Amino acid sequence: MKRNSVKRALCIALAGVMMFTMTACGGGEKSNDGSSGKKTKAEEQVFRMTLGEEPTILDPYQIQDDNAYNISYAVTEPLFRIAGEDGKDWEPGLATDYKVNDDATVYTVNMRKDAKWSDGTPITANDVVYSFQRVVDPNFASPKANDYFYLKNAQKIIEGEMGVEELGVKALDEYTVEFNLEKPVDFFIDCLKTPGWAPIQQEAGEKYQDLYGAEPENMVFSGPFVVSEWVHDNSITLKKNENYWDAENVTLEEVQISLTSDKNAIQGMYEAGDLDIQRIGTELLAQYENSPELRQEGRLSVSFIEFNPRVEFLNNIKIREALSIAFDRKAYAANVVKNEELAAYGMIPYGIRGTENGDFREQQGDLVKDAATDPDAIKRAKELLDEGLKEIGKTKQEMEDFLEILCVDSEGSKLQAQAVQAMWKDNLGLELTVTPMQTKMLIPMLTEGTFHCVIGGANTASYPDASEFLSFIYDEGKMDDPEFNKLWEKSLTQIGDERIETLKQVEKYVLEQYVYIPQNFVENNYVVSEKVDGLNIWPFGAEYDLKNVVMYE
Amino acid sequence: MGKYVLKRFGSMLITLFLIATVTFFLMHLIPGDPFALPRDTPEIVRENLEEKYGLDKPLFEQYTIYMKNLLHGDFGSSMKYKGQTVVGKVTTGMPPSALVGFGGVIIGSIIGLVLGCIAALNNKGKVDYLVIILAILGVSIPSFVFGSLIQKIFGVDLKLFPIQGWKGVSYVVLPMMTAAFTNIAFYARMLRTSMLDVMKQDYTYTAKSKGLTKTEIVKRHMLRNSLLPLVTSFGPMCAGVLTGNFVVEKIFNIPGIGQAMISAIQSSDYTMIMGLTVIFSFISAIMYFVVDILYGVVDPRIRIAG
């Protein structure tokens, strides 16, 4: 009975809402991956796509937005490329192979000798060294300089205590680079696979300084494509890079990118045949449900409810647990995210390396409980809430008056928050109000700890490693808990399965505190024309990998 | 006249100065900064960035630096999109916005005025009601709905015009139609009301009793007098056109100035917000000035006091 009323409440909350970006559905079969022998290659090898909005810049060391990463990965070749199932493997890029020492602190990378920049000059180890010295330079002031803290002395250089020449990136000879790391990082090759670690040409970098990548003229390319035209706020055109080291295996001649986010226009263009791919929201999912064009790909991301354990009411663990149990993740995922399988019962999504090369999430199982996994959950939640309130000597009414629930001011986030709000009301009889707020106002509140509760916080990993989902908790220092700190710091000194084992304990410990309440994992839905073959969509780093795309008639 | 122009120019400068000052401080009151750093960014990274852009200095010092640069004609460049200067953005963004906007105003006003005139002359007739309905639709259907609708009809189904983009003449048609649609309604409604008012004036009766033909009355007495309120609306209208139409630009992916302004505000791109605000205010001030002069031309009874 109770479950039904939850669902009904949800349906009411959902009715009439048209737009919602985060999406999903089961399975995960790649309908356009792998080739079929019968089709004939198109004469015009042109791939047409859209990206949400103008990339801020195409310099890999200043990029912060996903749109720019997508283009960056196509035009600036990293040392290694993302490969294999879920992108866990690597294949050669500018480098062919590497050696690592026993404690995973020194990586020696061998670069290929035939790689050239688009202007025909050779790509050498000096370019790599230059690229990293540039990004940690405090005068360069990269907004993501902290991404390179893994490199030895990077933090001290950024803080102005050392010169850039002290950085742990050295050229052993013209084509060998040695990376010295601050602490053991056994997934370091995963970093070198992502677009943010791809070297840029020293000459161009020195010439254009921080305007490198602001215009196509201010760039030299090393990837399968070059940026041939960039009409700001409108479109970007890529052409095949004839000087690319693997140019013979690149079939695509041109990529036309429209920089538009208007959903109706994009859908119209796809219908009219002006686009070869579109990313769709849940509102279009039904239309393409049985189409071979639909493709669903996971993204290494988790969204969660976050409590501030330092404010009244939420400083009581029983109250936090009650709120966590009263949130039915399965019903939420099925109704809001449109895919029950994306219900998150942990902080770390599927697709992350576990011990013995298994899957982290599968090994950890469901770490949180709710009505979907435990029939007595609601009863227990009510008891916990009452006990908690009794302990602090407050009433439900006082809690309702005091607590401020925040969410991001977007259609999708408001929808999520409404669903959670409805569940707390139905299951606990708590009527809490939700206030939507702009992200740029929300972030200072989160970092300064001046909030009560935020629904729909999200964490997206740059690399397929469990630490990516937990590090922010330690870095922000909000979970001021010696046990947690001890475990986390232990993980930083370990490598291999030992480290993953510790991270499993960290995840479990964090979830037992009920400060972060996992909501759902993320999957994106794409509609890809059947003319397209060889398009890889990765769960981290760049979304689209255009290198192997071939267009058929 | 010369003295009047000088006086207006002086007050315009003061207005611009006030606008720049108020915007500067208001903008810094909004929480957040142009860097959009993720939540786990260490303090040192933020500090380095703030130092680079001079945001670590006291606010008043930042203000004096900005105003000094402004006096030298230096509007600065975007903090979000590196290498894009404010002046560059205006020179590349304003022509597309102006083309679509003025096209929309011209087409919209011609059709609208004709419709409004016919409606007024057929007061309470079938045509009148038809125009009123059209006007209500034009005002109440938001341009993102109308834009998407004609995109679907003319772009997707009939394939007559490109759906979005900015690569040639054919790309202008649909956005211009969208911009015109609201204008048709606006002008039709306005002229109709104004003309109905004029029709009841004594001079219209006089003209009738003089035995003038209907066309003569409409042309010489009614139209001229009923256009006066429209002239007032022309100033803000032109300023609005030059400063872009965010909705139309977004739907049709036009690299216009309206999109630039909205995205600057959303991302707290301080230099861009300041630069565009000052330039937009300047344009508005000039337009109001032109309208004042135009009054005298349209209605000789209005004289500008020296």
PDB file of N, CA, C and O in Angstrom, chain A residues 126-138 140 151 157 164-167 169-170 202:
ATOM      1  N   ASN A 126      60.596  16.888 -25.179  1.00  0.00           N
ATOM      2  CA  ASN A 126      60.682  18.265 -24.678  1.00  0.00           C
ATOM      3  C   ASN A 126      59.318  18.952 -24.673  1.00  0.00           C
ATOM      4  O   ASN A 126      59.036  19.769 -23.801  1.00  0.00           O
ATOM      5  N   ASP A 127      58.496  18.631 -25.677  1.00  0.00           N
ATOM      6  CA  ASP A 127      57.143  19.201 -25.709  1.00  0.00           C
ATOM      7  C   ASP A 127      56.345  18.737 -24.486  1.00  0.00           C
ATOM      8  O   ASP A 127      55.591  19.507 -23.897  1.00  0.00           O
ATOM      9  N   VAL A 128      56.538  17.463 -24.129  1.00  0.00           N
ATOM     10  CA  VAL A 128      55.810  16.911 -22.982  1.00  0.00           C
ATOM     11  C   VAL A 128      56.251  17.626 -21.699  1.00  0.00           C
ATOM     12  O   VAL A 128      55.429  18.094 -20.908  1.00  0.00           O
ATOM     13  N   VAL A 129      57.580  17.723 -21.525  1.00  0.00           N
ATOM     14  CA  VAL A 129      58.107  18.377 -20.326  1.00  0.00           C
ATOM     15  C   VAL A 129      57.608  19.822 -20.262  1.00  0.00           C
ATOM     16  O   VAL A 129      57.121  20.289 -19.232  1.00  0.00           O
ATOM     17  N   TYR A 130      57.692  20.514 -21.396  1.00  0.00           N
ATOM     18  CA  TYR A 130      57.237  21.908 -21.444  1.00  0.00           C
ATOM     19  C   TYR A 130      55.773  22.022 -21.023  1.00  0.00           C
ATOM     20  O   TYR A 130      55.407  22.883 -20.223  1.00  0.00           O
ATOM     21  N   SER A 131      54.905  21.136 -21.577  1.00  0.00           N
ATOM     22  CA  SER A 131      53.467  21.222 -21.325  1.00  0.00           C
ATOM     23  C   SER A 131      53.153  21.183 -19.835  1.00  0.00           C
ATOM     24  O   SER A 131      52.328  21.953 -19.339  1.00  0.00           O
ATOM     25  N   PHE A 132      53.854  20.283 -19.111  1.00  0.00           N
ATOM     26  CA  PHE A 132      53.544  20.152 -17.688  1.00  0.00           C
ATOM     27  C   PHE A 132      54.188  21.251 -16.856  1.00  0.00           C
ATOM     28  O   PHE A 132      53.620  21.709 -15.871  1.00  0.00           O
ATOM     29  N   GLN A 133      55.372  21.711 -17.296  1.00  0.00           N
ATOM     30  CA  GLN A 133      55.982  22.840 -16.571  1.00  0.00           C
ATOM     31  C   GLN A 133      55.121  24.093 -16.722  1.00  0.00           C
ATOM     32  O   GLN A 133      55.001  24.899 -15.803  1.00  0.00           O
ATOM     33  N   ARG A 134      54.512  24.208 -17.892  1.00  0.00           N
ATOM     34  CA  ARG A 134      53.664  25.365 -18.159  1.00  0.00           C
ATOM     35  C   ARG A 134      52.440  25.368 -17.245  1.00  0.00           C
ATOM     36  O   ARG A 134      52.096  26.394 -16.658  1.00  0.00           O
ATOM     37  N   VAL A 135      51.810  24.206 -17.100  1.00  0.00           N
ATOM     38  CA  VAL A 135      50.539  24.192 -16.370  1.00  0.00           C
ATOM     39  C   VAL A 135      50.716  24.394 -14.860  1.00  0.00           C
ATOM     40  O   VAL A 135      49.826  24.900 -14.185  1.00  0.00           O
ATOM     41  N   VAL A 136      51.877  24.027 -14.319  1.00  0.00           N
ATOM     42  CA  VAL A 136      52.049  24.200 -12.871  1.00  0.00           C
ATOM     43  C   VAL A 136      52.653  25.568 -12.527  1.00  0.00           C
ATOM     44  O   VAL A 136      52.783  25.915 -11.352  1.00  0.00           O
ATOM     45  N   ASP A 137      53.017  26.335 -13.553  1.00  0.00           N
ATOM     46  CA  ASP A 137      53.577  27.667 -13.319  1.00  0.00           C
ATOM     47  C   ASP A 137      52.520  28.571 -12.666  1.00  0.00           C
ATOM     48  O   ASP A 137      51.446  28.776 -13.222  1.00  0.00           O
ATOM     49  N   PRO A 138      52.808  29.100 -11.454  1.00  0.00           N
ATOM     50  CA  PRO A 138      51.785  29.926 -10.781  1.00  0.00           C
ATOM     51  C   PRO A 138      51.385  31.158 -11.607  1.00  0.00           C
ATOM     52  O   PRO A 138      50.257  31.639 -11.485  1.00  0.00           O
ATOM     53  N   PHE A 140      51.050  31.186 -14.821  1.00  0.00           N
ATOM     54  CA  PHE A 140      50.125  30.724 -15.860  1.00  0.00           C
ATOM     55  C   PHE A 140      48.728  30.590 -15.263  1.00  0.00           C
ATOM     56  O   PHE A 140      47.727  30.854 -15.921  1.00  0.00           O
ATOM     57  N   LEU A 151      52.018  14.772  -9.909  1.00  0.00           N
ATOM     58  CA  LEU A 151      53.407  14.911 -10.340  1.00  0.00           C
ATOM     59  C   LEU A 151      54.262  15.438  -9.196  1.00  0.00           C
ATOM     60  O   LEU A 151      53.824  16.314  -8.434  1.00  0.00           O
ATOM     61  N   ILE A 157      55.358  23.839  -6.531  1.00  0.00           N
ATOM     62  CA  ILE A 157      55.608  24.808  -7.605  1.00  0.00           C
ATOM     63  C   ILE A 157      54.404  25.747  -7.750  1.00  0.00           C
ATOM     64  O   ILE A 157      54.547  26.960  -7.855  1.00  0.00           O
ATOM     65  N   VAL A 164      59.700  25.816 -11.778  1.00  0.00           N
ATOM     66  CA  VAL A 164      59.060  24.791 -12.613  1.00  0.00           C
ATOM     67  C   VAL A 164      60.028  23.683 -13.017  1.00  0.00           C
ATOM     68  O   VAL A 164      59.615  22.556 -13.279  1.00  0.00           O
ATOM     69  N   GLU A 165      61.341  24.005 -13.059  1.00  0.00           N
ATOM     70  CA  GLU A 165      62.308  22.978 -13.485  1.00  0.00           C
ATOM     71  C   GLU A 165      62.427  21.840 -12.467  1.00  0.00           C
ATOM     72  O   GLU A 165      62.974  20.789 -12.760  1.00  0.00           O
ATOM     73  N   GLU A 166      61.877  22.053 -11.257  1.00  0.00           N
ATOM     74  CA  GLU A 166      61.905  21.007 -10.234  1.00  0.00           C
ATOM     75  C   GLU A 166      60.795  19.970 -10.442  1.00  0.00           C
ATOM     76  O   GLU A 166      60.701  18.998  -9.698  1.00  0.00           O
ATOM     77  N   LEU A 167      59.908  20.203 -11.406  1.00  0.00           N
ATOM     78  CA  LEU A 167      58.763  19.301 -11.611  1.00  0.00           C
ATOM     79  C   LEU A 167      59.237  17.894 -11.976  1.00  0.00           C
ATOM     80  O   LEU A 167      60.223  17.729 -12.696  1.00  0.00           O
ATOM     81  N   VAL A 169      58.750  15.797 -14.140  1.00  0.00           N
ATOM     82  CA  VAL A 169      58.624  15.324 -15.520  1.00  0.00           C
ATOM     83  C   VAL A 169      59.929  15.666 -16.231  1.00  0.00           C
ATOM     84  O   VAL A 169      60.295  16.838 -16.336  1.00  0.00           O
ATOM     85  N   LYS A 170      60.670  14.645 -16.659  1.00  0.00           N
ATOM     86  CA  LYS A 170      61.988  14.874 -17.255  1.00  0.00           C
ATOM     87  C   LYS A 170      62.104  14.161 -18.597  1.00  0.00           C
ATOM     88  O   LYS A 170      61.547  13.079 -18.771  1.00  0.00           O
ATOM     89  N   GLN A 202      55.756  23.080 -27.785  1.00  0.00           N
ATOM     90  CA  GLN A 202      56.453  24.091 -26.989  1.00  0.00           C
ATOM     91  C   GLN A 202      56.480  25.444 -27.704  1.00  0.00           C
ATOM     92  O   GLN A 202      56.180  26.483 -27.106  1.00  0.00           O
TER      93      GLN A 202
END
